[in-house]
Amino acid sequence: MDANEFKSAAGSCIISEDVIASIAATAATETAGVAGLAARPADIRGIIAPAGASRSVRILNTENDTVLDVYVTLYQGARIQETALALQQNVKLAVQSMTGKPVTKVNVHV
């Protein structure tokens, strides 16, 4: 099975990582205390094909789950722990509800 393919009892669906990154980025920016997205550290994929949301969200897909790394900047005075917890919940809920693919981890990098 391809890393981007998700199988359920009803059938299978291939979801682009760019779509998942876009969903996660939108949910992250809608979280209270988040000023915006930050560029993640460069890797080979990021150098070759830098794109909008995928610059700030790293996705690791396996057959059973999805792990997201989200890079953000916060407003001055925002409580990091509370904002990060709200961001994790918002991103996980958005990705799972829109794709149906289980998200096991959302790592927040401030």
Short mmCIF file of N, CA and C in Angstrom, two decimals:
data_model
loop_
_atom_site.label_atom_id
_atom_site.label_comp_id
_atom_site.label_asym_id
_atom_site.label_seq_id
_atom_site.Cartn_x
_atom_site.Cartn_y
_atom_site.Cartn_z
N MET A 1 0.84 -1.17 0.00
CA MET A 1 0.00 0.00 0.00
C MET A 1 0.89 1.24 0.00
N ASP A 2 0.53 2.20 -0.80
CA ASP A 2 1.25 3.47 -0.89
C ASP A 2 1.12 4.22 0.43
N ALA A 3 2.12 5.03 0.80
CA ALA A 3 2.11 5.76 2.06
C ALA A 3 0.96 6.75 2.14
N ASN A 4 0.47 7.22 0.99
CA ASN A 4 -0.60 8.21 0.98
C ASN A 4 -1.98 7.57 0.88
N GLU A 5 -2.04 6.26 0.78
CA GLU A 5 -3.32 5.57 0.60
C GLU A 5 -3.88 5.16 1.95
N PHE A 6 -5.16 5.35 2.12
CA PHE A 6 -5.85 5.00 3.37
C PHE A 6 -6.95 4.02 3.05
N LYS A 7 -6.95 2.87 3.72
CA LYS A 7 -7.97 1.86 3.48
C LYS A 7 -8.91 1.79 4.67
N SER A 8 -10.17 1.71 4.38
CA SER A 8 -11.18 1.51 5.42
C SER A 8 -12.07 0.37 4.97
N ALA A 9 -13.08 0.06 5.77
CA ALA A 9 -13.99 -1.02 5.42
C ALA A 9 -14.76 -0.71 4.15
N ALA A 10 -14.98 0.57 3.87
CA ALA A 10 -15.76 0.97 2.69
C ALA A 10 -14.93 0.96 1.41
N GLY A 11 -13.63 0.97 1.51
CA GLY A 11 -12.77 1.00 0.33
C GLY A 11 -11.48 1.73 0.63
N SER A 12 -10.84 2.24 -0.41
CA SER A 12 -9.58 2.94 -0.21
C SER A 12 -9.63 4.32 -0.86
N CYS A 13 -8.79 5.19 -0.36
CA CYS A 13 -8.75 6.56 -0.84
C CYS A 13 -7.31 7.04 -0.76
N ILE A 14 -6.85 7.72 -1.77
CA ILE A 14 -5.51 8.28 -1.77
C ILE A 14 -5.64 9.77 -1.50
N ILE A 15 -5.00 10.22 -0.42
CA ILE A 15 -5.06 11.62 -0.03
C ILE A 15 -3.65 12.20 -0.12
N SER A 16 -3.52 13.29 -0.86
CA SER A 16 -2.23 13.94 -1.03
C SER A 16 -1.74 14.50 0.30
N GLU A 17 -0.43 14.43 0.53
CA GLU A 17 0.14 15.02 1.74
C GLU A 17 -0.02 16.53 1.73
N ASP A 18 -0.06 17.15 0.56
CA ASP A 18 -0.28 18.59 0.48
C ASP A 18 -1.67 18.96 0.99
N VAL A 19 -2.64 18.12 0.74
CA VAL A 19 -4.00 18.37 1.23
C VAL A 19 -4.03 18.26 2.75
N ILE A 20 -3.39 17.25 3.30
CA ILE A 20 -3.34 17.09 4.74
C ILE A 20 -2.60 18.26 5.37
N ALA A 21 -1.50 18.68 4.75
CA ALA A 21 -0.73 19.83 5.26
C ALA A 21 -1.57 21.10 5.24
N SER A 22 -2.35 21.28 4.20
CA SER A 22 -3.20 22.46 4.09
C SER A 22 -4.28 22.47 5.18
N ILE A 23 -4.89 21.32 5.42
CA ILE A 23 -5.90 21.20 6.48
C ILE A 23 -5.28 21.52 7.83
N ALA A 24 -4.12 20.94 8.11
CA ALA A 24 -3.43 21.16 9.38
C ALA A 24 -3.02 22.62 9.55
N ALA A 25 -2.52 23.23 8.49
CA ALA A 25 -2.09 24.63 8.55
C ALA A 25 -3.27 25.55 8.82
N THR A 26 -4.38 25.31 8.18
CA THR A 26 -5.58 26.13 8.39
C THR A 26 -6.07 26.00 9.83
N ALA A 27 -6.12 24.78 10.34
CA ALA A 27 -6.57 24.56 11.72
C ALA A 27 -5.59 25.21 12.71
N ALA A 28 -4.31 25.17 12.41
CA ALA A 28 -3.31 25.77 13.30
C ALA A 28 -3.46 27.28 13.37
N THR A 29 -3.65 27.92 12.23
CA THR A 29 -3.75 29.38 12.22
C THR A 29 -5.05 29.87 12.83
N GLU A 30 -6.07 29.02 12.93
CA GLU A 30 -7.33 29.39 13.54
C GLU A 30 -7.32 29.22 15.06
N THR A 31 -6.21 28.73 15.61
CA THR A 31 -6.09 28.51 17.05
C THR A 31 -5.73 29.83 17.74
N ALA A 32 -6.41 30.12 18.83
CA ALA A 32 -6.13 31.35 19.59
C ALA A 32 -4.69 31.34 20.09
N GLY A 33 -3.99 32.45 19.92
CA GLY A 33 -2.61 32.57 20.38
C GLY A 33 -1.58 32.33 19.30
N VAL A 34 -1.99 31.73 18.18
CA VAL A 34 -1.06 31.44 17.09
C VAL A 34 -1.00 32.65 16.16
N ALA A 35 0.20 33.22 16.02
CA ALA A 35 0.39 34.39 15.16
C ALA A 35 0.50 33.98 13.70
N GLY A 36 1.08 32.82 13.44
CA GLY A 36 1.23 32.37 12.07
C GLY A 36 2.06 31.11 12.00
N LEU A 37 2.30 30.67 10.78
CA LEU A 37 3.10 29.47 10.55
C LEU A 37 4.56 29.86 10.40
N ALA A 38 5.44 28.98 10.82
CA ALA A 38 6.87 29.19 10.70
C ALA A 38 7.44 28.17 9.73
N ALA A 39 8.53 28.51 9.08
CA ALA A 39 9.18 27.57 8.17
C ALA A 39 9.88 26.49 8.98
N ARG A 40 9.67 25.25 8.58
CA ARG A 40 10.34 24.15 9.26
C ARG A 40 11.80 24.09 8.81
N PRO A 41 12.65 23.43 9.57
CA PRO A 41 14.03 23.27 9.15
C PRO A 41 14.11 22.59 7.79
N ALA A 42 15.04 23.01 6.99
CA ALA A 42 15.16 22.50 5.62
C ALA A 42 15.58 21.03 5.62
N ASP A 43 14.97 20.28 4.71
CA ASP A 43 15.39 18.92 4.43
C ASP A 43 15.40 18.78 2.91
N ILE A 44 15.77 17.65 2.40
CA ILE A 44 15.87 17.47 0.96
C ILE A 44 14.54 17.72 0.27
N ARG A 45 13.45 17.19 0.83
CA ARG A 45 12.14 17.40 0.21
C ARG A 45 11.75 18.87 0.21
N GLY A 46 12.06 19.57 1.30
CA GLY A 46 11.72 20.97 1.41
C GLY A 46 12.50 21.84 0.44
N ILE A 47 13.73 21.47 0.15
CA ILE A 47 14.56 22.24 -0.78
C ILE A 47 14.09 22.03 -2.21
N ILE A 48 13.75 20.80 -2.55
CA ILE A 48 13.35 20.48 -3.92
C ILE A 48 11.99 21.07 -4.25
N ALA A 49 11.03 20.92 -3.38
CA ALA A 49 9.66 21.34 -3.70
C ALA A 49 9.03 22.12 -2.55
N PRO A 50 9.54 23.34 -2.28
CA PRO A 50 8.89 24.10 -1.22
C PRO A 50 7.53 24.60 -1.66
N ALA A 51 6.53 24.35 -0.87
CA ALA A 51 5.18 24.79 -1.21
C ALA A 51 4.55 25.39 0.02
N GLY A 52 3.44 26.06 -0.14
CA GLY A 52 2.75 26.80 0.91
C GLY A 52 2.71 26.11 2.26
N ALA A 53 1.66 25.36 2.53
CA ALA A 53 1.45 24.76 3.84
C ALA A 53 2.49 23.70 4.16
N SER A 54 3.03 23.04 3.16
CA SER A 54 4.00 21.98 3.43
C SER A 54 5.34 22.54 3.91
N ARG A 55 5.52 23.86 3.85
CA ARG A 55 6.71 24.48 4.42
C ARG A 55 6.65 24.47 5.93
N SER A 56 5.46 24.45 6.50
CA SER A 56 5.28 24.55 7.94
C SER A 56 4.74 23.29 8.59
N VAL A 57 4.38 22.30 7.80
CA VAL A 57 3.82 21.06 8.34
C VAL A 57 4.57 19.88 7.74
N ARG A 58 5.05 18.99 8.60
CA ARG A 58 5.71 17.76 8.14
C ARG A 58 4.77 16.61 8.47
N ILE A 59 4.61 15.71 7.51
CA ILE A 59 3.67 14.59 7.67
C ILE A 59 4.41 13.27 7.53
N LEU A 60 4.17 12.37 8.46
CA LEU A 60 4.70 11.01 8.39
C LEU A 60 3.51 10.07 8.36
N ASN A 61 3.28 9.46 7.21
CA ASN A 61 2.16 8.52 7.03
C ASN A 61 2.65 7.09 7.17
N THR A 62 1.87 6.29 7.87
CA THR A 62 2.08 4.85 7.86
C THR A 62 0.74 4.21 7.53
N GLU A 63 0.70 2.92 7.50
CA GLU A 63 -0.55 2.23 7.17
C GLU A 63 -1.65 2.51 8.19
N ASN A 64 -1.28 2.65 9.45
CA ASN A 64 -2.28 2.75 10.51
C ASN A 64 -2.49 4.14 11.09
N ASP A 65 -1.56 5.05 10.87
CA ASP A 65 -1.69 6.34 11.53
C ASP A 65 -0.95 7.44 10.78
N THR A 66 -1.12 8.66 11.29
CA THR A 66 -0.47 9.83 10.73
C THR A 66 0.14 10.63 11.88
N VAL A 67 1.38 11.07 11.69
CA VAL A 67 2.05 11.91 12.67
C VAL A 67 2.34 13.25 11.99
N LEU A 68 1.96 14.34 12.65
CA LEU A 68 2.14 15.67 12.09
C LEU A 68 3.09 16.48 12.96
N ASP A 69 3.98 17.22 12.33
CA ASP A 69 4.82 18.20 13.00
C ASP A 69 4.40 19.56 12.46
N VAL A 70 3.97 20.45 13.35
CA VAL A 70 3.48 21.76 12.94
C VAL A 70 4.41 22.82 13.53
N TYR A 71 4.91 23.72 12.68
CA TYR A 71 5.83 24.78 13.08
C TYR A 71 5.08 26.11 13.08
N VAL A 72 5.02 26.76 14.26
CA VAL A 72 4.23 27.98 14.40
C VAL A 72 5.00 29.06 15.16
N THR A 73 4.51 30.29 15.04
CA THR A 73 4.95 31.39 15.89
C THR A 73 3.73 31.82 16.69
N LEU A 74 3.97 32.26 17.92
CA LEU A 74 2.89 32.66 18.80
C LEU A 74 2.92 34.16 19.05
N TYR A 75 1.76 34.69 19.42
CA TYR A 75 1.70 36.09 19.81
C TYR A 75 2.45 36.28 21.12
N GLN A 76 3.01 37.47 21.30
CA GLN A 76 3.68 37.77 22.56
C GLN A 76 2.65 37.73 23.68
N GLY A 77 2.99 37.06 24.75
CA GLY A 77 2.10 36.94 25.89
C GLY A 77 1.24 35.68 25.85
N ALA A 78 1.24 34.96 24.74
CA ALA A 78 0.46 33.72 24.66
C ALA A 78 1.09 32.66 25.55
N ARG A 79 0.27 31.93 26.25
CA ARG A 79 0.77 30.86 27.12
C ARG A 79 1.09 29.65 26.23
N ILE A 80 2.35 29.28 26.19
CA ILE A 80 2.83 28.27 25.25
C ILE A 80 2.13 26.94 25.46
N GLN A 81 2.08 26.46 26.69
CA GLN A 81 1.51 25.14 26.95
C GLN A 81 0.03 25.08 26.59
N GLU A 82 -0.74 26.08 26.97
CA GLU A 82 -2.17 26.09 26.66
C GLU A 82 -2.42 26.22 25.17
N THR A 83 -1.65 27.08 24.52
CA THR A 83 -1.81 27.28 23.08
C THR A 83 -1.43 26.02 22.32
N ALA A 84 -0.33 25.38 22.72
CA ALA A 84 0.10 24.16 22.05
C ALA A 84 -0.92 23.04 22.22
N LEU A 85 -1.50 22.91 23.40
CA LEU A 85 -2.52 21.87 23.63
C LEU A 85 -3.75 22.13 22.77
N ALA A 86 -4.20 23.38 22.70
CA ALA A 86 -5.36 23.72 21.86
C ALA A 86 -5.04 23.48 20.39
N LEU A 87 -3.82 23.80 19.98
CA LEU A 87 -3.41 23.58 18.59
C LEU A 87 -3.42 22.09 18.26
N GLN A 88 -2.90 21.26 19.15
CA GLN A 88 -2.90 19.81 18.93
C GLN A 88 -4.32 19.29 18.74
N GLN A 89 -5.21 19.72 19.60
CA GLN A 89 -6.59 19.26 19.51
C GLN A 89 -7.26 19.73 18.23
N ASN A 90 -7.07 21.01 17.87
CA ASN A 90 -7.70 21.56 16.66
C ASN A 90 -7.19 20.86 15.40
N VAL A 91 -5.88 20.67 15.30
CA VAL A 91 -5.29 20.04 14.11
C VAL A 91 -5.74 18.59 14.01
N LYS A 92 -5.68 17.87 15.11
CA LYS A 92 -6.08 16.46 15.09
C LYS A 92 -7.53 16.31 14.68
N LEU A 93 -8.41 17.10 15.27
CA LEU A 93 -9.83 17.03 14.95
C LEU A 93 -10.09 17.39 13.48
N ALA A 94 -9.44 18.43 12.99
CA ALA A 94 -9.66 18.86 11.60
C ALA A 94 -9.19 17.80 10.61
N VAL A 95 -8.00 17.26 10.81
CA VAL A 95 -7.46 16.27 9.86
C VAL A 95 -8.28 14.99 9.91
N GLN A 96 -8.61 14.52 11.09
CA GLN A 96 -9.38 13.28 11.20
C GLN A 96 -10.79 13.43 10.63
N SER A 97 -11.43 14.57 10.88
CA SER A 97 -12.80 14.72 10.40
C SER A 97 -12.86 14.94 8.89
N MET A 98 -11.85 15.56 8.31
CA MET A 98 -11.88 15.82 6.87
C MET A 98 -11.32 14.68 6.03
N THR A 99 -10.42 13.87 6.61
CA THR A 99 -9.81 12.80 5.83
C THR A 99 -10.26 11.41 6.28
N GLY A 100 -10.68 11.28 7.53
CA GLY A 100 -11.04 9.97 8.05
C GLY A 100 -9.83 9.15 8.45
N LYS A 101 -8.66 9.72 8.30
CA LYS A 101 -7.42 9.02 8.63
C LYS A 101 -7.04 9.32 10.07
N PRO A 102 -6.74 8.28 10.88
CA PRO A 102 -6.41 8.52 12.28
C PRO A 102 -5.09 9.27 12.46
N VAL A 103 -5.10 10.27 13.32
CA VAL A 103 -3.89 11.04 13.66
C VAL A 103 -3.49 10.63 15.06
N THR A 104 -2.29 10.08 15.22
CA THR A 104 -1.85 9.61 16.52
C THR A 104 -1.03 10.65 17.28
N LYS A 105 -0.35 11.56 16.55
CA LYS A 105 0.48 12.56 17.20
C LYS A 105 0.43 13.86 16.43
N VAL A 106 0.41 14.96 17.17
CA VAL A 106 0.61 16.29 16.58
C VAL A 106 1.70 16.94 17.42
N ASN A 107 2.89 17.04 16.86
CA ASN A 107 4.00 17.68 17.55
C ASN A 107 4.02 19.16 17.18
N VAL A 108 4.07 20.03 18.19
CA VAL A 108 4.05 21.46 17.97
C VAL A 108 5.45 22.00 18.22
N HIS A 109 5.97 22.73 17.24
CA HIS A 109 7.29 23.36 17.33
C HIS A 109 7.08 24.87 17.33
N VAL A 110 7.49 25.53 18.43
CA VAL A 110 7.29 26.97 18.55
C VAL A 110 8.60 27.68 18.25
#
